[in-house]
PDB file of N, CA, C and O in Angstrom:
ATOM      1  N   UNK J 182       0.827  -1.296  -0.200  1.00  0.00           N
ATOM      2  CA  UNK J 182       0.095   0.449  -0.020  1.00  0.00           C
ATOM      3  C   UNK J 182       1.025   1.385   0.296  1.00  0.00           C
ATOM      4  O   UNK J 182       2.069   1.742   0.336  1.00  0.00           O
ATOM      5  N   UNK J 183       0.412   2.401  -0.579  1.00  0.00           N
ATOM      6  CA  UNK J 183       1.070   3.316  -0.562  1.00  0.00           C
ATOM      7  C   UNK J 183       0.827   4.361   0.990  1.00  0.00           C
ATOM      8  O   UNK J 183       0.064   4.583   1.337  1.00  0.00           O
ATOM      9  N   UNK J 184       2.496   5.304   1.067  1.00  0.00           N
ATOM     10  CA  UNK J 184       2.561   5.666   2.442  1.00  0.00           C
ATOM     11  C   UNK J 184       1.767   7.334   2.076  1.00  0.00           C
ATOM     12  O   UNK J 184       0.400   7.579   3.607  1.00  0.00           O
ATOM     13  N   UNK J 185       1.060   7.381   1.359  1.00  0.00           N
ATOM     14  CA  UNK J 185       0.551   9.087   1.273  1.00  0.00           C
ATOM     15  C   UNK J 185      -0.053   9.025  -0.897  1.00  0.00           C
ATOM     16  O   UNK J 185       1.144   8.756  -1.097  1.00  0.00           O
ATOM     17  N   UNK J 186      -0.904  10.748  -0.348  1.00  0.00           N
ATOM     18  CA  UNK J 186      -1.583   9.959  -1.392  1.00  0.00           C
ATOM     19  C   UNK J 186      -0.810  11.938  -2.177  1.00  0.00           C
ATOM     20  O   UNK J 186      -1.041  12.575  -1.436  1.00  0.00           O
ATOM     21  N   UNK J 187      -0.566  11.951  -2.966  1.00  0.00           N
ATOM     22  CA  UNK J 187       0.664  13.149  -3.637  1.00  0.00           C
ATOM     23  C   UNK J 187      -1.000  13.785  -4.834  1.00  0.00           C
ATOM     24  O   UNK J 187      -1.200  13.790  -5.148  1.00  0.00           O
ATOM     25  N   UNK J 188      -1.564  14.776  -3.857  1.00  0.00           N
ATOM     26  CA  UNK J 188      -2.348  15.610  -4.827  1.00  0.00           C
ATOM     27  C   UNK J 188      -1.457  17.457  -5.613  1.00  0.00           C
ATOM     28  O   UNK J 188      -1.104  17.751  -4.982  1.00  0.00           O
ATOM     29  N   UNK J 189      -1.137  17.026  -6.248  1.00  0.00           N
ATOM     30  CA  UNK J 189      -0.130  17.744  -7.042  1.00  0.00           C
ATOM     31  C   UNK J 189      -1.175  18.771  -8.076  1.00  0.00           C
ATOM     32  O   UNK J 189      -2.442  18.697  -9.020  1.00  0.00           O
ATOM     33  N   UNK J 190      -1.605  20.301  -7.317  1.00  0.00           N
ATOM     34  CA  UNK J 190      -2.394  21.048  -8.733  1.00  0.00           C
ATOM     35  C   UNK J 190      -1.892  22.796  -9.196  1.00  0.00           C
ATOM     36  O   UNK J 190      -2.089  23.170  -9.471  1.00  0.00           O
ATOM     37  N   UNK J 191      -0.184  21.928  -8.817  1.00  0.00           N
ATOM     38  CA  UNK J 191       0.673  23.226  -9.951  1.00  0.00           C
ATOM     39  C   UNK J 191       2.051  22.254 -10.496  1.00  0.00           C
ATOM     40  O   UNK J 191       2.107  21.188 -10.239  1.00  0.00           O
ATOM     41  N   UNK J 192       2.553  22.859 -11.475  1.00  0.00           N
ATOM     42  CA  UNK J 192       4.160  22.083 -12.210  1.00  0.00           C
ATOM     43  C   UNK J 192       5.663  21.772 -11.076  1.00  0.00           C
ATOM     44  O   UNK J 192       5.331  20.843 -10.916  1.00  0.00           O
ATOM     45  N   UNK J 193       4.921  22.487  -9.319  1.00  0.00           N
ATOM     46  CA  UNK J 193       6.347  22.003  -8.611  1.00  0.00           C
ATOM     47  C   UNK J 193       6.350  20.322  -8.372  1.00  0.00           C
ATOM     48  O   UNK J 193       7.078  20.091  -6.989  1.00  0.00           O
ATOM     49  N   UNK J 194       4.696  19.893  -8.355  1.00  0.00           N
ATOM     50  CA  UNK J 194       4.460  19.162  -7.420  1.00  0.00           C
ATOM     51  C   UNK J 194       4.957  17.467  -7.853  1.00  0.00           C
ATOM     52  O   UNK J 194       5.633  16.991  -6.986  1.00  0.00           O
ATOM     53  N   UNK J 195       5.780  17.720  -8.598  1.00  0.00           N
ATOM     54  CA  UNK J 195       6.297  16.676  -9.396  1.00  0.00           C
ATOM     55  C   UNK J 195       7.963  17.064  -9.129  1.00  0.00           C
ATOM     56  O   UNK J 195       8.594  15.385  -8.506  1.00  0.00           O
ATOM     57  N   UNK J 196       7.706  17.614  -8.703  1.00  0.00           N
ATOM     58  CA  UNK J 196       9.419  17.826  -8.292  1.00  0.00           C
ATOM     59  C   UNK J 196       9.343  17.241  -6.173  1.00  0.00           C
ATOM     60  O   UNK J 196       9.867  16.452  -6.260  1.00  0.00           O
ATOM     61  N   UNK J 197       8.589  17.680  -6.265  1.00  0.00           N
ATOM     62  CA  UNK J 197       7.635  17.657  -4.829  1.00  0.00           C
ATOM     63  C   UNK J 197       7.768  14.995  -4.802  1.00  0.00           C
ATOM     64  O   UNK J 197       8.678  14.341  -3.796  1.00  0.00           O
ATOM     65  N   UNK J 198       6.766  15.132  -6.040  1.00  0.00           N
ATOM     66  CA  UNK J 198       7.164  13.591  -6.156  1.00  0.00           C
ATOM     67  C   UNK J 198       9.037  12.930  -6.072  1.00  0.00           C
ATOM     68  O   UNK J 198       8.411  11.784  -5.100  1.00  0.00           O
ATOM     69  N   UNK J 199       9.741  13.538  -7.044  1.00  0.00           N
ATOM     70  CA  UNK J 199      10.799  12.931  -7.212  1.00  0.00           C
ATOM     71  C   UNK J 199      10.885  12.454  -5.807  1.00  0.00           C
ATOM     72  O   UNK J 199      11.829  12.220  -5.247  1.00  0.00           O
ATOM     73  N   UNK J 200      11.063  14.370  -5.223  1.00  0.00           N
ATOM     74  CA  UNK J 200      12.268  13.748  -4.315  1.00  0.00           C
ATOM     75  C   UNK J 200      11.814  12.665  -3.157  1.00  0.00           C
ATOM     76  O   UNK J 200      12.220  11.974  -2.174  1.00  0.00           O
ATOM     77  N   UNK J 201      10.001  13.092  -3.000  1.00  0.00           N
ATOM     78  CA  UNK J 201       9.655  11.227  -2.325  1.00  0.00           C
ATOM     79  C   UNK J 201       9.885  10.531  -2.298  1.00  0.00           C
ATOM     80  O   UNK J 201      10.508   9.237  -1.211  1.00  0.00           O
ATOM     81  N   UNK J 202      10.347  10.489  -3.316  1.00  0.00           N
ATOM     82  CA  UNK J 202       9.668   8.633  -4.133  1.00  0.00           C
ATOM     83  C   UNK J 202      11.658   8.133  -3.787  1.00  0.00           C
ATOM     84  O   UNK J 202      12.137   6.949  -3.637  1.00  0.00           O
ATOM     85  N   UNK J 203      12.377   9.407  -4.416  1.00  0.00           N
ATOM     86  CA  UNK J 203      13.983   9.079  -4.153  1.00  0.00           C
ATOM     87  C   UNK J 203      14.690   8.403  -2.853  1.00  0.00           C
ATOM     88  O   UNK J 203      15.261   8.308  -1.780  1.00  0.00           O
ATOM     89  N   UNK J 204      13.111   9.181  -1.678  1.00  0.00           N
ATOM     90  CA  UNK J 204      13.983   8.876   0.041  1.00  0.00           C
ATOM     91  C   UNK J 204      13.258   7.282   0.426  1.00  0.00           C
ATOM     92  O   UNK J 204      13.506   7.239   1.499  1.00  0.00           O
ATOM     93  N   UNK J 205      12.415   6.769  -0.540  1.00  0.00           N
ATOM     94  CA  UNK J 205      12.123   5.200  -0.143  1.00  0.00           C
ATOM     95  C   UNK J 205      10.546   5.683   0.524  1.00  0.00           C
ATOM     96  O   UNK J 205      10.206   4.421   0.076  1.00  0.00           O
ATOM     97  N   UNK J 206      10.119   6.986   0.073  1.00  0.00           N
ATOM     98  CA  UNK J 206       8.735   6.524   0.009  1.00  0.00           C
ATOM     99  C   UNK J 206       7.081   7.101  -0.484  1.00  0.00           C
ATOM    100  O   UNK J 206       7.908   6.525  -2.039  1.00  0.00           O
ATOM    101  N   UNK J 207       6.978   5.153  -0.755  1.00  0.00           N
ATOM    102  CA  UNK J 207       5.470   5.278  -1.885  1.00  0.00           C
ATOM    103  C   UNK J 207       4.584   6.089  -1.912  1.00  0.00           C
ATOM    104  O   UNK J 207       3.615   6.113  -0.606  1.00  0.00           O
ATOM    105  N   UNK J 208       4.011   6.462  -2.444  1.00  0.00           N
ATOM    106  CA  UNK J 208       3.141   7.636  -2.723  1.00  0.00           C
ATOM    107  C   UNK J 208       2.143   7.770  -4.339  1.00  0.00           C
ATOM    108  O   UNK J 208       3.100   6.948  -5.575  1.00  0.00           O
ATOM    109  N   UNK J 209       1.775   7.435  -3.840  1.00  0.00           N
ATOM    110  CA  UNK J 209       0.294   8.212  -5.722  1.00  0.00           C
ATOM    111  C   UNK J 209       0.389   9.181  -5.441  1.00  0.00           C
ATOM    112  O   UNK J 209      -0.021   9.752  -4.759  1.00  0.00           O
ATOM    113  N   UNK J 210       1.019   9.589  -6.665  1.00  0.00           N
ATOM    114  CA  UNK J 210       0.660  10.963  -7.055  1.00  0.00           C
ATOM    115  C   UNK J 210      -0.672  11.209  -8.053  1.00  0.00           C
ATOM    116  O   UNK J 210      -0.418  10.491  -9.338  1.00  0.00           O
ATOM    117  N   UNK J 211      -1.367  12.272  -7.457  1.00  0.00           N
ATOM    118  CA  UNK J 211      -2.801  12.488  -8.508  1.00  0.00           C
ATOM    119  C   UNK J 211      -1.611  13.688  -9.550  1.00  0.00           C
ATOM    120  O   UNK J 211      -2.260  14.836  -8.735  1.00  0.00           O
ATOM    121  N   UNK J 212      -1.296  12.944 -10.534  1.00  0.00           N
ATOM    122  CA  UNK J 212      -1.226  14.844 -11.557  1.00  0.00           C
ATOM    123  C   UNK J 212      -2.402  14.863 -12.724  1.00  0.00           C
ATOM    124  O   UNK J 212      -2.046  15.694 -13.233  1.00  0.00           O
ATOM    125  N   UNK J 213      -3.815  14.037 -12.632  1.00  0.00           N
ATOM    126  CA  UNK J 213      -5.019  14.692 -13.594  1.00  0.00           C
ATOM    127  C   UNK J 213      -4.307  16.304 -13.977  1.00  0.00           C
ATOM    128  O   UNK J 213      -5.487  16.863 -13.351  1.00  0.00           O
ATOM    129  N   UNK J 214      -4.472  16.661 -15.764  1.00  0.00           N
ATOM    130  CA  UNK J 214      -4.951  18.308 -15.397  1.00  0.00           C
ATOM    131  C   UNK J 214      -6.046  17.974 -16.179  1.00  0.00           C
ATOM    132  O   UNK J 214      -6.343  19.223 -16.569  1.00  0.00           O
ATOM    133  N   UNK J 215      -6.721  17.304 -16.092  1.00  0.00           N
ATOM    134  CA  UNK J 215      -8.003  17.280 -17.190  1.00  0.00           C
ATOM    135  C   UNK J 215      -8.893  17.477 -16.272  1.00  0.00           C
ATOM    136  O   UNK J 215     -10.343  16.496 -15.848  1.00  0.00           O
ATOM    137  N   UNK J 216      -8.588  16.609 -14.523  1.00  0.00           N
ATOM    138  CA  UNK J 216     -10.236  17.355 -13.262  1.00  0.00           C
ATOM    139  C   UNK J 216      -9.484  18.053 -13.016  1.00  0.00           C
ATOM    140  O   UNK J 216      -8.460  18.662 -12.676  1.00  0.00           O
ATOM    141  N   UNK J 217     -10.677  18.708 -11.726  1.00  0.00           N
ATOM    142  CA  UNK J 217     -10.306  19.805 -11.118  1.00  0.00           C
ATOM    143  C   UNK J 217     -10.257  19.539  -9.336  1.00  0.00           C
ATOM    144  O   UNK J 217     -10.702  18.425  -9.235  1.00  0.00           O
ATOM    145  N   UNK J 218      -9.442  20.416  -8.827  1.00  0.00           N
ATOM    146  CA  UNK J 218      -9.566  19.943  -8.089  1.00  0.00           C
ATOM    147  C   UNK J 218     -10.181  19.445  -6.286  1.00  0.00           C
ATOM    148  O   UNK J 218      -9.601  18.469  -6.195  1.00  0.00           O
ATOM    149  N   UNK J 219     -11.844  20.329  -6.887  1.00  0.00           N
ATOM    150  CA  UNK J 219     -12.047  18.386  -6.222  1.00  0.00           C
ATOM    151  C   UNK J 219     -12.489  17.537  -6.211  1.00  0.00           C
ATOM    152  O   UNK J 219     -12.905  16.701  -5.501  1.00  0.00           O
ATOM    153  N   UNK J 220     -12.324  17.326  -7.394  1.00  0.00           N
ATOM    154  CA  UNK J 220     -12.395  15.389  -7.765  1.00  0.00           C
ATOM    155  C   UNK J 220     -11.125  14.932  -7.212  1.00  0.00           C
ATOM    156  O   UNK J 220     -11.379  14.141  -6.930  1.00  0.00           O
ATOM    157  N   UNK J 221      -9.946  15.837  -7.726  1.00  0.00           N
ATOM    158  CA  UNK J 221      -8.763  14.930  -6.727  1.00  0.00           C
ATOM    159  C   UNK J 221      -8.926  14.509  -5.257  1.00  0.00           C
ATOM    160  O   UNK J 221      -8.989  13.307  -4.331  1.00  0.00           O
ATOM    161  N   UNK J 222      -9.143  15.096  -5.178  1.00  0.00           N
ATOM    162  CA  UNK J 222      -9.607  15.735  -3.364  1.00  0.00           C
ATOM    163  C   UNK J 222     -10.954  14.507  -3.049  1.00  0.00           C
ATOM    164  O   UNK J 222     -10.643  13.461  -1.842  1.00  0.00           O
ATOM    165  N   UNK J 223     -11.719  13.912  -4.160  1.00  0.00           N
ATOM    166  CA  UNK J 223     -12.750  13.484  -4.087  1.00  0.00           C
ATOM    167  C   UNK J 223     -12.193  12.228  -3.650  1.00  0.00           C
ATOM    168  O   UNK J 223     -12.610  10.758  -2.756  1.00  0.00           O
ATOM    169  N   UNK J 224     -11.669  11.838  -5.167  1.00  0.00           N
ATOM    170  CA  UNK J 224     -11.232  10.709  -4.846  1.00  0.00           C
ATOM    171  C   UNK J 224     -10.682  10.164  -4.043  1.00  0.00           C
ATOM    172  O   UNK J 224      -9.991   8.875  -3.679  1.00  0.00           O
ATOM    173  N   UNK J 225      -9.223  11.554  -3.358  1.00  0.00           N
ATOM    174  CA  UNK J 225      -8.371  11.216  -2.606  1.00  0.00           C
ATOM    175  C   UNK J 225      -9.381  10.406  -1.219  1.00  0.00           C
ATOM    176  O   UNK J 225      -8.397   9.750  -0.559  1.00  0.00           O
ATOM    177  N   UNK J 226     -10.993  10.712  -0.850  1.00  0.00           N
ATOM    178  CA  UNK J 226     -10.555  10.174   0.387  1.00  0.00           C
ATOM    179  C   UNK J 226     -11.838   9.218  -0.364  1.00  0.00           C
ATOM    180  O   UNK J 226     -11.217   8.320   0.677  1.00  0.00           O
ATOM    181  N   UNK J 227     -11.610   8.995  -1.414  1.00  0.00           N
ATOM    182  CA  UNK J 227     -12.629   7.659  -0.995  1.00  0.00           C
ATOM    183  C   UNK J 227     -11.405   5.965  -1.233  1.00  0.00           C
ATOM    184  O   UNK J 227     -11.790   5.336  -1.005  1.00  0.00           O
ATOM    185  N   UNK J 228     -10.351   6.638  -1.849  1.00  0.00           N
ATOM    186  CA  UNK J 228      -9.189   5.799  -2.218  1.00  0.00           C
ATOM    187  C   UNK J 228      -9.148   5.877  -0.680  1.00  0.00           C
ATOM    188  O   UNK J 228      -8.389   4.421   0.152  1.00  0.00           O
ATOM    189  N   UNK J 229      -8.531   7.010  -0.468  1.00  0.00           N
ATOM    190  CA  UNK J 229      -8.480   6.522   2.326  1.00  0.00           C
ATOM    191  C   UNK J 229      -6.680   6.004   2.188  1.00  0.00           C
ATOM    192  O   UNK J 229      -6.771   5.353   3.445  1.00  0.00           O
ATOM    193  N   UNK J 230      -6.006   6.639   1.754  1.00  0.00           N
ATOM    194  CA  UNK J 230      -4.504   6.165   1.979  1.00  0.00           C
ATOM    195  C   UNK J 230      -4.386   7.275   3.290  1.00  0.00           C
ATOM    196  O   UNK J 230      -5.419   8.165   3.242  1.00  0.00           O
ATOM    197  N   UNK J 231      -3.775   6.961   3.566  1.00  0.00           N
ATOM    198  CA  UNK J 231      -3.590   7.732   5.606  1.00  0.00           C
ATOM    199  C   UNK J 231      -3.101   8.911   4.714  1.00  0.00           C
ATOM    200  O   UNK J 231      -3.922   9.312   6.309  1.00  0.00           O
ATOM    201  N   UNK J 232      -2.422   9.235   4.704  1.00  0.00           N
ATOM    202  CA  UNK J 232      -1.816  10.460   4.894  1.00  0.00           C
ATOM    203  C   UNK J 232      -2.425  11.098   2.875  1.00  0.00           C
ATOM    204  O   UNK J 232      -1.725  10.953   2.456  1.00  0.00           O
ATOM    205  N   UNK J 233      -2.209  12.766   3.313  1.00  0.00           N
ATOM    206  CA  UNK J 233      -2.996  13.493   1.960  1.00  0.00           C
ATOM    207  C   UNK J 233      -2.558  14.152   1.685  1.00  0.00           C
ATOM    208  O   UNK J 233      -2.006  15.026   3.237  1.00  0.00           O
ATOM    209  N   UNK J 234      -1.160  14.843   0.779  1.00  0.00           N
ATOM    210  CA  UNK J 234       0.165  15.718   1.013  1.00  0.00           C
ATOM    211  C   UNK J 234      -0.779  16.935  -0.011  1.00  0.00           C
ATOM    212  O   UNK J 234      -0.926  16.060  -1.255  1.00  0.00           O
ATOM    213  N   UNK J 235      -0.589  18.142  -0.651  1.00  0.00           N
ATOM    214  CA  UNK J 235      -0.915  18.762  -1.119  1.00  0.00           C
ATOM    215  C   UNK J 235       0.011  19.713  -2.063  1.00  0.00           C
ATOM    216  O   UNK J 235       0.671  20.487  -0.940  1.00  0.00           O
ATOM    217  N   UNK J 236       0.138  19.928  -2.607  1.00  0.00           N
ATOM    218  CA  UNK J 236       1.450  21.059  -3.090  1.00  0.00           C
ATOM    219  C   UNK J 236       0.589  21.559  -4.238  1.00  0.00           C
ATOM    220  O   UNK J 236      -0.426  21.593  -5.107  1.00  0.00           O
ATOM    221  N   UNK J 237       0.106  23.197  -3.802  1.00  0.00           N
ATOM    222  CA  UNK J 237      -0.788  24.480  -5.135  1.00  0.00           C
ATOM    223  C   UNK J 237      -0.198  25.231  -4.645  1.00  0.00           C
ATOM    224  O   UNK J 237       1.366  25.532  -3.890  1.00  0.00           O
ATOM    225  N   UNK J 238      -0.617  26.593  -5.037  1.00  0.00           N
ATOM    226  CA  UNK J 238      -0.229  27.479  -5.624  1.00  0.00           C
ATOM    227  C   UNK J 238      -0.286  28.151  -4.415  1.00  0.00           C
ATOM    228  O   UNK J 238       0.664  29.416  -3.934  1.00  0.00           O
ATOM    229  N   UNK J 239      -1.543  27.701  -3.392  1.00  0.00           N
ATOM    230  CA  UNK J 239      -1.846  28.139  -1.873  1.00  0.00           C
ATOM    231  C   UNK J 239      -0.447  28.128  -0.935  1.00  0.00           C
ATOM    232  O   UNK J 239      -0.925  28.514   0.070  1.00  0.00           O
ATOM    233  N   UNK J 240      -0.202  26.741  -0.805  1.00  0.00           N
ATOM    234  CA  UNK J 240       0.510  26.060   0.264  1.00  0.00           C
ATOM    235  C   UNK J 240       1.631  26.939  -0.146  1.00  0.00           C
ATOM    236  O   UNK J 240       2.795  26.750   1.069  1.00  0.00           O
ATOM    237  N   UNK J 241       2.514  27.492  -1.505  1.00  0.00           N
ATOM    238  CA  UNK J 241       3.668  28.195  -1.961  1.00  0.00           C
ATOM    239  C   UNK J 241       5.206  26.910  -1.434  1.00  0.00           C
ATOM    240  O   UNK J 241       4.934  25.979  -1.750  1.00  0.00           O
ATOM    241  N   UNK J 242       5.421  27.875  -0.824  1.00  0.00           N
ATOM    242  CA  UNK J 242       6.699  26.146  -0.793  1.00  0.00           C
ATOM    243  C   UNK J 242       6.524  25.277   0.067  1.00  0.00           C
ATOM    244  O   UNK J 242       7.555  24.531   0.385  1.00  0.00           O
ATOM    245  N   UNK J 243       5.419  25.263   0.300  1.00  0.00           N
ATOM    246  CA  UNK J 243       5.204  24.292   1.544  1.00  0.00           C
ATOM    247  C   UNK J 243       3.846  23.332   1.514  1.00  0.00           C
ATOM    248  O   UNK J 243       3.630  23.367  -0.090  1.00  0.00           O
ATOM    249  N   UNK J 244       4.039  21.580   1.963  1.00  0.00           N
ATOM    250  CA  UNK J 244       2.828  20.927   1.207  1.00  0.00           C
ATOM    251  C   UNK J 244       1.750  21.238   2.516  1.00  0.00           C
ATOM    252  O   UNK J 244       2.275  20.571   3.763  1.00  0.00           O
ATOM    253  N   UNK J 245       0.864  20.438   2.353  1.00  0.00           N
ATOM    254  CA  UNK J 245      -0.767  20.790   2.506  1.00  0.00           C
ATOM    255  C   UNK J 245      -0.160  19.014   3.566  1.00  0.00           C
ATOM    256  O   UNK J 245      -0.178  18.635   2.447  1.00  0.00           O
ATOM    257  N   UNK J 246      -0.080  18.581   5.270  1.00  0.00           N
ATOM    258  CA  UNK J 246       0.057  17.538   5.194  1.00  0.00           C
ATOM    259  C   UNK J 246      -1.583  17.471   6.126  1.00  0.00           C
ATOM    260  O   UNK J 246      -2.332  18.027   7.036  1.00  0.00           O
ATOM    261  N   UNK J 247      -2.872  16.119   5.716  1.00  0.00           N
ATOM    262  CA  UNK J 247      -3.962  16.211   6.307  1.00  0.00           C
ATOM    263  C   UNK J 247      -4.060  14.534   6.250  1.00  0.00           C
ATOM    264  O   UNK J 247      -3.588  13.322   5.676  1.00  0.00           O
ATOM    265  N   UNK J 248      -3.728  14.361   7.517  1.00  0.00           N
ATOM    266  CA  UNK J 248      -5.212  12.499   7.122  1.00  0.00           C
ATOM    267  C   UNK J 248      -5.218  12.199   7.805  1.00  0.00           C
ATOM    268  O   UNK J 248      -6.986  13.006   8.078  1.00  0.00           O
ATOM    269  N   UNK J 249      -5.963  11.722   7.781  1.00  0.00           N
ATOM    270  CA  UNK J 249      -7.624  10.782   7.416  1.00  0.00           C
ATOM    271  C   UNK J 249      -8.038  10.562   7.992  1.00  0.00           C
ATOM    272  O   UNK J 249      -9.449  11.279   8.414  1.00  0.00           O
ATOM    273  N   UNK J 250      -7.121  10.351   9.398  1.00  0.00           N
ATOM    274  CA  UNK J 250      -8.624  10.275  10.948  1.00  0.00           C
ATOM    275  C   UNK J 250      -8.083  11.943  11.692  1.00  0.00           C
ATOM    276  O   UNK J 250      -8.601  11.934  12.686  1.00  0.00           O
ATOM    277  N   UNK J 251      -7.611  12.910  11.301  1.00  0.00           N
ATOM    278  CA  UNK J 251      -8.004  13.844  11.188  1.00  0.00           C
ATOM    279  C   UNK J 251      -8.357  15.052  10.441  1.00  0.00           C
ATOM    280  O   UNK J 251      -8.234  15.327   9.358  1.00  0.00           O
ATOM    281  N   UNK J 252      -8.827  15.398  10.237  1.00  0.00           N
ATOM    282  CA  UNK J 252      -9.084  16.604   9.544  1.00  0.00           C
ATOM    283  C   UNK J 252      -9.220  17.678  10.241  1.00  0.00           C
ATOM    284  O   UNK J 252      -9.425  19.399   8.438  1.00  0.00           O
ATOM    285  N   UNK J 253      -8.051  18.718  10.824  1.00  0.00           N
ATOM    286  CA  UNK J 253      -7.466  19.150  10.534  1.00  0.00           C
ATOM    287  C   UNK J 253      -6.251  19.191   9.163  1.00  0.00           C
ATOM    288  O   UNK J 253      -5.515  18.307   9.046  1.00  0.00           O
ATOM    289  N   UNK J 254      -5.928  20.424   9.447  1.00  0.00           N
ATOM    290  CA  UNK J 254      -4.688  20.374   7.773  1.00  0.00           C
ATOM    291  C   UNK J 254      -3.074  21.205   8.819  1.00  0.00           C
ATOM    292  O   UNK J 254      -3.554  22.344   9.229  1.00  0.00           O
ATOM    293  N   UNK J 255      -2.189  20.653   8.137  1.00  0.00           N
ATOM    294  CA  UNK J 255      -0.803  21.897   8.902  1.00  0.00           C
ATOM    295  C   UNK J 255       0.273  21.862   7.168  1.00  0.00           C
ATOM    296  O   UNK J 255       0.007  20.418   6.286  1.00  0.00           O
ATOM    297  N   UNK J 256       0.747  22.781   7.320  1.00  0.00           N
ATOM    298  CA  UNK J 256       1.426  23.799   6.563  1.00  0.00           C
ATOM    299  C   UNK J 256       3.343  22.996   7.258  1.00  0.00           C
ATOM    300  O   UNK J 256       3.799  22.574   7.868  1.00  0.00           O
ATOM    301  N   UNK J 257       3.603  22.345   6.344  1.00  0.00           N
ATOM    302  CA  UNK J 257       5.095  21.590   5.972  1.00  0.00           C
ATOM    303  C   UNK J 257       6.129  21.904   4.861  1.00  0.00           C
ATOM    304  O   UNK J 257       6.100  21.625   3.885  1.00  0.00           O
ATOM    305  N   UNK J 258       7.951  21.824   5.661  1.00  0.00           N
ATOM    306  CA  UNK J 258       8.825  22.452   4.214  1.00  0.00           C
ATOM    307  C   UNK J 258       8.900  20.189   4.066  1.00  0.00           C
ATOM    308  O   UNK J 258       8.091  19.249   4.204  1.00  0.00           O
ATOM    309  N   UNK J 259       9.417  20.183   2.183  1.00  0.00           N
ATOM    310  CA  UNK J 259       9.307  19.533   2.459  1.00  0.00           C
ATOM    311  C   UNK J 259      10.208  18.644   3.037  1.00  0.00           C
ATOM    312  O   UNK J 259      10.228  17.344   3.625  1.00  0.00           O
ATOM    313  N   UNK J 260      11.619  18.880   3.729  1.00  0.00           N
ATOM    314  CA  UNK J 260      12.376  17.505   4.614  1.00  0.00           C
ATOM    315  C   UNK J 260      11.455  17.521   6.033  1.00  0.00           C
ATOM    316  O   UNK J 260      11.507  16.363   6.783  1.00  0.00           O
ATOM    317  N   UNK J 261      10.249  18.070   6.130  1.00  0.00           N
ATOM    318  CA  UNK J 261       9.091  17.720   7.765  1.00  0.00           C
ATOM    319  C   UNK J 261       8.573  16.396   7.529  1.00  0.00           C
ATOM    320  O   UNK J 261       8.859  15.932   8.134  1.00  0.00           O
ATOM    321  N   UNK J 262       8.142  16.541   5.765  1.00  0.00           N
ATOM    322  CA  UNK J 262       7.525  15.807   4.950  1.00  0.00           C
ATOM    323  C   UNK J 262       7.430  14.970   5.642  1.00  0.00           C
ATOM    324  O   UNK J 262       7.783  13.142   6.116  1.00  0.00           O
ATOM    325  N   UNK J 263       9.059  13.798   4.686  1.00  0.00           N
ATOM    326  CA  UNK J 263      10.076  13.387   4.010  1.00  0.00           C
ATOM    327  C   UNK J 263      10.334  12.705   5.672  1.00  0.00           C
ATOM    328  O   UNK J 263      10.448  11.408   5.964  1.00  0.00           O
ATOM    329  N   UNK J 264      10.996  13.558   6.867  1.00  0.00           N
ATOM    330  CA  UNK J 264      10.884  13.280   8.522  1.00  0.00           C
ATOM    331  C   UNK J 264      10.444  12.620   8.973  1.00  0.00           C
ATOM    332  O   UNK J 264       9.787  11.450   9.446  1.00  0.00           O
ATOM    333  N   UNK J 265       8.692  13.070   9.125  1.00  0.00           N
ATOM    334  CA  UNK J 265       7.327  12.295   9.506  1.00  0.00           C
ATOM    335  C   UNK J 265       7.171  10.943   8.617  1.00  0.00           C
ATOM    336  O   UNK J 265       7.010   9.752   9.491  1.00  0.00           O
ATOM    337  N   UNK J 266       7.372  10.947   7.954  1.00  0.00           N
ATOM    338  CA  UNK J 266       7.052   9.522   5.979  1.00  0.00           C
ATOM    339  C   UNK J 266       8.169   8.577   6.589  1.00  0.00           C
ATOM    340  O   UNK J 266       8.016   8.160   7.026  1.00  0.00           O
ATOM    341  N   UNK J 267       9.241   8.882   7.560  1.00  0.00           N
ATOM    342  CA  UNK J 267      10.602   7.740   7.450  1.00  0.00           C
ATOM    343  C   UNK J 267      10.356   7.035   8.629  1.00  0.00           C
ATOM    344  O   UNK J 267      11.566   5.763   9.202  1.00  0.00           O
ATOM    345  N   UNK J 268       9.709   7.861   9.645  1.00  0.00           N
ATOM    346  CA  UNK J 268       9.650   7.230  10.522  1.00  0.00           C
ATOM    347  C   UNK J 268       8.529   5.570  10.900  1.00  0.00           C
ATOM    348  O   UNK J 268       7.886   5.239   9.902  1.00  0.00           O
TER     349      UNK J 268
END
């Protein structure tokens, strides 16, 4: 199973995906360009991977972290994401 579901909403998402993969993290990367963000989020909820990461213009240089078991989100830098997932 995947550790994280990465929802890419801008061009920086592919860079984040590559860094996660290089760190040995199993990632499902939603890079579909033909659907809007709402569809991507709905699909992420249906798939049910424990952690959803979002890279978008709103997150700036950070990554939005959301655990399936929790409604809140937080912004982390990529190193912080990798450290959490590597534990």
